[in-house]
Tab-separated table of C-alpha atoms in Angstrom:
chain	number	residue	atom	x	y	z
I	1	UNK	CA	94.183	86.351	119.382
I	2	UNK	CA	93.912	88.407	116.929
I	3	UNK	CA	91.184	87.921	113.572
I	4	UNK	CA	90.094	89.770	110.484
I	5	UNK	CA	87.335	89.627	108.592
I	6	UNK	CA	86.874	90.995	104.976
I	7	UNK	CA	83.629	92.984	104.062
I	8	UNK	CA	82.539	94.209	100.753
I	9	UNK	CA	80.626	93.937	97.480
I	10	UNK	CA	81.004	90.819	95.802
I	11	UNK	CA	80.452	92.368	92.645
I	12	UNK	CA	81.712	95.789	90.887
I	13	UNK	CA	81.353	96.409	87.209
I	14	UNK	CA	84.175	97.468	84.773
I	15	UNK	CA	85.741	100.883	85.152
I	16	UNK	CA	84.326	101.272	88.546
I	17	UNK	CA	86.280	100.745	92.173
I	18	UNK	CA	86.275	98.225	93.673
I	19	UNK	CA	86.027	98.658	98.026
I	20	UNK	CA	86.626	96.111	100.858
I	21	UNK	CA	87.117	97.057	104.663
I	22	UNK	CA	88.754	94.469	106.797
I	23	UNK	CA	87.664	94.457	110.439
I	24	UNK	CA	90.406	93.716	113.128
I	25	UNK	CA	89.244	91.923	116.321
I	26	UNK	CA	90.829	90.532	119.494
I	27	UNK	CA	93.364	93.223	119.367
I	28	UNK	CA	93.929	97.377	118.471
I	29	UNK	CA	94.429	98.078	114.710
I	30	UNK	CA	97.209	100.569	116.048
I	31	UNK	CA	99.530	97.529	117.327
I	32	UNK	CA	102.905	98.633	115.658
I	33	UNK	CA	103.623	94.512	115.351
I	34	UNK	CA	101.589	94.407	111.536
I	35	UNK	CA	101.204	95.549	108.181
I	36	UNK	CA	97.789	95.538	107.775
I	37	UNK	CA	97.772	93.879	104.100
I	38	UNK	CA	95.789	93.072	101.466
I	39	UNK	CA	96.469	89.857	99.120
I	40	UNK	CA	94.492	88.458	96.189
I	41	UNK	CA	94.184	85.318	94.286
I	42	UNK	CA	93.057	85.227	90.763
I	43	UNK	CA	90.513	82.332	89.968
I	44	UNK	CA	92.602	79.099	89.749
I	45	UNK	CA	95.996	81.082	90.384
I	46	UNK	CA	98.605	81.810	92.664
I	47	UNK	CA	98.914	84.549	95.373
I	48	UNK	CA	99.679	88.342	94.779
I	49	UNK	CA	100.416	90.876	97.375
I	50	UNK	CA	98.661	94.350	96.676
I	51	UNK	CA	100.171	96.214	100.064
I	52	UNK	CA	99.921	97.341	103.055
I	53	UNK	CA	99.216	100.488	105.406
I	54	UNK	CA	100.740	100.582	108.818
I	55	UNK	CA	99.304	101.754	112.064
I	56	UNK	CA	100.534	105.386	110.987
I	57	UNK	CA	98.607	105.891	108.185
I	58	UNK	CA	101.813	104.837	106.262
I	59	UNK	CA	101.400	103.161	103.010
I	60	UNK	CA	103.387	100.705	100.244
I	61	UNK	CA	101.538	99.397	97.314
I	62	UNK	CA	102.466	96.915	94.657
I	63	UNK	CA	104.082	98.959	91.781
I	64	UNK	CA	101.904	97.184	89.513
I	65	UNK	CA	98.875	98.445	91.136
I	66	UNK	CA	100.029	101.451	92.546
I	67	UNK	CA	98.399	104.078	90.451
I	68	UNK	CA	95.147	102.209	90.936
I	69	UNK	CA	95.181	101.914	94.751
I	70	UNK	CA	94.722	103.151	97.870
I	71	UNK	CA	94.415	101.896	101.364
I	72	UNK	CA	92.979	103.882	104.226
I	73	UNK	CA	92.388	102.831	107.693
I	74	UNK	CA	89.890	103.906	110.830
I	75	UNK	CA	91.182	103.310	114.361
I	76	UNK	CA	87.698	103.870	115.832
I	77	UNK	CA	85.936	101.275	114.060
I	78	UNK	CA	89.330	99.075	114.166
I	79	UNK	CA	89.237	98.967	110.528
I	80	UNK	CA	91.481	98.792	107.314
I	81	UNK	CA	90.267	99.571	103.896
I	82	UNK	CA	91.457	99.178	99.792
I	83	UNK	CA	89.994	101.337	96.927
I	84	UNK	CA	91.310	99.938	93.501
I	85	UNK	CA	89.663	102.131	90.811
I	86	UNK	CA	89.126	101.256	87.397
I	87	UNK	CA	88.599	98.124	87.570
I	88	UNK	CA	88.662	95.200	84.642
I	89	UNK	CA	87.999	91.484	84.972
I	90	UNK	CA	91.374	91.350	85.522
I	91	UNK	CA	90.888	92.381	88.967
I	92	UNK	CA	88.543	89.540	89.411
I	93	UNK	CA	89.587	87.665	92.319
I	94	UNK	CA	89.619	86.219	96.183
I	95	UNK	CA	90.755	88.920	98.235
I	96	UNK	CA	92.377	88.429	101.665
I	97	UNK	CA	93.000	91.025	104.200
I	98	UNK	CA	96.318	90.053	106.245
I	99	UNK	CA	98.531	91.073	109.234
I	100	UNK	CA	101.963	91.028	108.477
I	101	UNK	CA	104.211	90.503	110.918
I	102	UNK	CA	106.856	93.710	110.716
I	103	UNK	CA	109.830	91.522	112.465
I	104	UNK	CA	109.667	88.454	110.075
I	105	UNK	CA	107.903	89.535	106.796
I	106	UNK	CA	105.647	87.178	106.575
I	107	UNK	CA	101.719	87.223	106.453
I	108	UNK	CA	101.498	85.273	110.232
I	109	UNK	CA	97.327	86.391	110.468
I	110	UNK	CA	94.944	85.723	107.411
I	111	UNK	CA	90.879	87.144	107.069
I	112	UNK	CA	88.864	84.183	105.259
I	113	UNK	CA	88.653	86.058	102.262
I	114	UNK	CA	86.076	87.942	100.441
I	115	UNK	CA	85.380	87.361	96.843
I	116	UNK	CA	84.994	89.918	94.129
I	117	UNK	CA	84.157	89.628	90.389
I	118	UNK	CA	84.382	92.253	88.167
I	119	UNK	CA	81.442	92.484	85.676
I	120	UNK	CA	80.013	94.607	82.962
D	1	UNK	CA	108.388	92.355	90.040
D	2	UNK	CA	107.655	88.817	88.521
D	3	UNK	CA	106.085	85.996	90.121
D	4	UNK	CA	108.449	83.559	91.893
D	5	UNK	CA	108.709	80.348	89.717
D	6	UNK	CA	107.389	77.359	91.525
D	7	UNK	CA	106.601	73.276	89.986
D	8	UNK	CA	103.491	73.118	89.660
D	9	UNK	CA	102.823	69.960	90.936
D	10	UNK	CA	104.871	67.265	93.621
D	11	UNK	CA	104.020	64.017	94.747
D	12	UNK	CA	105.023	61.397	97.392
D	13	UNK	CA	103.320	58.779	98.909
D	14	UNK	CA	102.690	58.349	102.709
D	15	UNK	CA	105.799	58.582	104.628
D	16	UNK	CA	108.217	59.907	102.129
D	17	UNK	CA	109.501	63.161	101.543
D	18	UNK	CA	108.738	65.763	99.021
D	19	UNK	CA	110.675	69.095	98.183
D	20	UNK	CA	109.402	72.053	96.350
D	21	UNK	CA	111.675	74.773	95.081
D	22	UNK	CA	110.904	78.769	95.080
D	23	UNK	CA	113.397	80.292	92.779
D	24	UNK	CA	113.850	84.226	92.441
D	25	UNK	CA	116.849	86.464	91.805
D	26	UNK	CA	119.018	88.114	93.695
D	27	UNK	CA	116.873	91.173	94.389
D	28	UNK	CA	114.279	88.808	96.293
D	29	UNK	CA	115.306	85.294	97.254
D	30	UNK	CA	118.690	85.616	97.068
D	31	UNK	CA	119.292	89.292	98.375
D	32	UNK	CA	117.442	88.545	101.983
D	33	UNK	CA	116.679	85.843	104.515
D	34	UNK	CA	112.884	86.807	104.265
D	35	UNK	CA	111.621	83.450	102.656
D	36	UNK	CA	108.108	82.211	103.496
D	37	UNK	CA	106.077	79.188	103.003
D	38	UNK	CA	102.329	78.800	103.281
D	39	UNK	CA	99.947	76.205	103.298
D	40	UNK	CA	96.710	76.528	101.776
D	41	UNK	CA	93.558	73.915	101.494
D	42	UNK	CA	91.112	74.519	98.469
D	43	UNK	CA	88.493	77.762	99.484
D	44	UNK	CA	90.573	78.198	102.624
D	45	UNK	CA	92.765	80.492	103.762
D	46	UNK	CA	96.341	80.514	103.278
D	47	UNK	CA	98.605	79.230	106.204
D	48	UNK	CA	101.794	80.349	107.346
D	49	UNK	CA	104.494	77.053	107.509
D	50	UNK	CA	107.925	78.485	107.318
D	51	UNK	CA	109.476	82.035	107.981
D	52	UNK	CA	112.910	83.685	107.397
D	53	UNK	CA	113.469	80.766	105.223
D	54	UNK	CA	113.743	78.243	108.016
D	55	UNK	CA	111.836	78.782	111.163
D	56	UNK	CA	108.499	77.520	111.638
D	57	UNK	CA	105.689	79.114	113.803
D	58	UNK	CA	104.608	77.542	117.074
D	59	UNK	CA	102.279	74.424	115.711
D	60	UNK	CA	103.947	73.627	112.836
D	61	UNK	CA	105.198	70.259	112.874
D	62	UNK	CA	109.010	68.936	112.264
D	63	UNK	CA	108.327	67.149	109.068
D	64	UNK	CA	108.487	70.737	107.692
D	65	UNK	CA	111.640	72.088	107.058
D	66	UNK	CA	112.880	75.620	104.744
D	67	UNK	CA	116.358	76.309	103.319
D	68	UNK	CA	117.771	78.255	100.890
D	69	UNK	CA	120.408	78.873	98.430
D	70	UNK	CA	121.822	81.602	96.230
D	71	UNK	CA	118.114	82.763	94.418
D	72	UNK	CA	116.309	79.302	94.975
D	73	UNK	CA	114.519	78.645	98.525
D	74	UNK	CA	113.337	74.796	99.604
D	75	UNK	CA	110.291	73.339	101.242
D	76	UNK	CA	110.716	69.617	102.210
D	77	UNK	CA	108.009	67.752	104.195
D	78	UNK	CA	109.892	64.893	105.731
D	79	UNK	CA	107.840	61.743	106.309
D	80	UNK	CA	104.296	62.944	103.957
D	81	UNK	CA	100.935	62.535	105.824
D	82	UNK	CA	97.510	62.584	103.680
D	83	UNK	CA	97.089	66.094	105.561
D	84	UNK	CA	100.042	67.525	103.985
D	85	UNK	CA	97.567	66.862	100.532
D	86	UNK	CA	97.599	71.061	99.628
D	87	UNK	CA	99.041	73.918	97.971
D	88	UNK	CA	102.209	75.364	98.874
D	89	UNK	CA	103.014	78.961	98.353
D	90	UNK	CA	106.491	80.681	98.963
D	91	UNK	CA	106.653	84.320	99.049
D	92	UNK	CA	110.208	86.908	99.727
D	93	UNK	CA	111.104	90.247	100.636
D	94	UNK	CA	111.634	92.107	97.279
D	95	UNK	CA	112.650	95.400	98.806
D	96	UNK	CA	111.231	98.734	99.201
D	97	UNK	CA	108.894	97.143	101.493
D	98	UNK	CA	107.382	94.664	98.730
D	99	UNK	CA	106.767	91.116	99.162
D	100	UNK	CA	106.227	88.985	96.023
D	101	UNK	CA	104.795	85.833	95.813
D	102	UNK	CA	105.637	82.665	93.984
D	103	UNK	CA	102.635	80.576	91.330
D	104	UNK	CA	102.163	77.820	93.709
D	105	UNK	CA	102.788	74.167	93.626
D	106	UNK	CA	100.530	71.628	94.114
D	107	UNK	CA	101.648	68.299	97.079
D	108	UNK	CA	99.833	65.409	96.362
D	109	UNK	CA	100.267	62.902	98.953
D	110	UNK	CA	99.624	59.407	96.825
């Protein structure tokens, strides 16, 4: 069975960027079955997809985010990662790393969540 | 992309049913059969409930049903329990392999 588990500062000051790996365990990273994904969830607020990178290396980002973003991933260490530069307090949220399931679209494994507030 | 409108709150006491709408347009909830529902308990992770706008993963129970029509997607929970007491989230395909997610709505099982 697979499970994730989000790692990172839980703290990044304004204008900086803002990193978080995601550890995959119980199965390979390069199983062509997910989207590895990251979601966040503002304080109080609903549920916003930031994107994905696939086994491949490929990549698609929210276009609200996209020239902020980018997700990277390291099949030795079984790993996924997000960079979002430039940060505000915005950005200030839960963040949940996430397998989505390439057959039905939907987010079927979920990491606990990490959170992350953005700070001067 | 904007948000998908959920209610913000529902209600039902023990037993009855509730049903929460998802409404989009047709470049999301009405242009695909790639509706989602999750479950999610306050500081825990979200929970997958409903996919391609009507099946439900193994361990889900009955009492949770999806369907969908034109740009608006359903969630009923037949017959409430005081575990169905959570936040509901739907979420859709968008296309160019985006998914977008809808505010939330609060079930509170009276």
């Amino acid at each position: 069975q697979v499970q994730l588990q989000e790692s990172g500062p839980g703290l990044v000051k304004t204008s900086q960027t803002l990193s978080l790996t995601c550890t995959v365990s119980g199965g390979s990273i390069s199983n062509g079955d997910y989207y590895w994904s990251w979601i966040r969830q503002s304080p109080g607020k609903g549920l916003e997809w930031i994107g994905y990178i696939y086994y491949s290396g490929g990549t698609d980002y929210n276009p609200s985010l996209k020239s902020r973003l980018t997700m990277s991933l390291d099949t030795s260490k079984n790993q996924f990662s997000l960079n979002l530069r430039s940060v505000t307090a915005a950005d200030t949220a839960m963040y949940y790393c996430g397998g989505q399931d390439t057959a039905l679209v939907a987010v079927v494994i979920w990491g606990q969540g990490t959170p992350v507030t953005v700070s001067t | 992309q904007s948000a998908l409108t959920q209610p913000p709150s529902a209600s039902g006491s023990p037993g009855q049913s509730v049903t929460i709408s998802c409404t989009g347009t047709s470049s999301d909830v009405g242009g695909y059969n790639y509706v989602s529902w999750y479950q999610q308990y306050p500081g825990k992770a979200p929970k997958l409930m409903i996919y391609e706008v009507s099946k439900r993963p193994s361990g889900v129970p009955d009492r949770f049903s999806g369907s969908k029509s034109g740009n608006t997607a359903s969630l009923t929970v037949s017959g409430l329990q005081p575990e169905d007491d959570a936040d509901y989230y739907c979420s859709s395909y968008a296309g160019s392999n985006n998914l977008i997610f809808g505010g939330g709505t609060k079930v509170t099982v009276l």
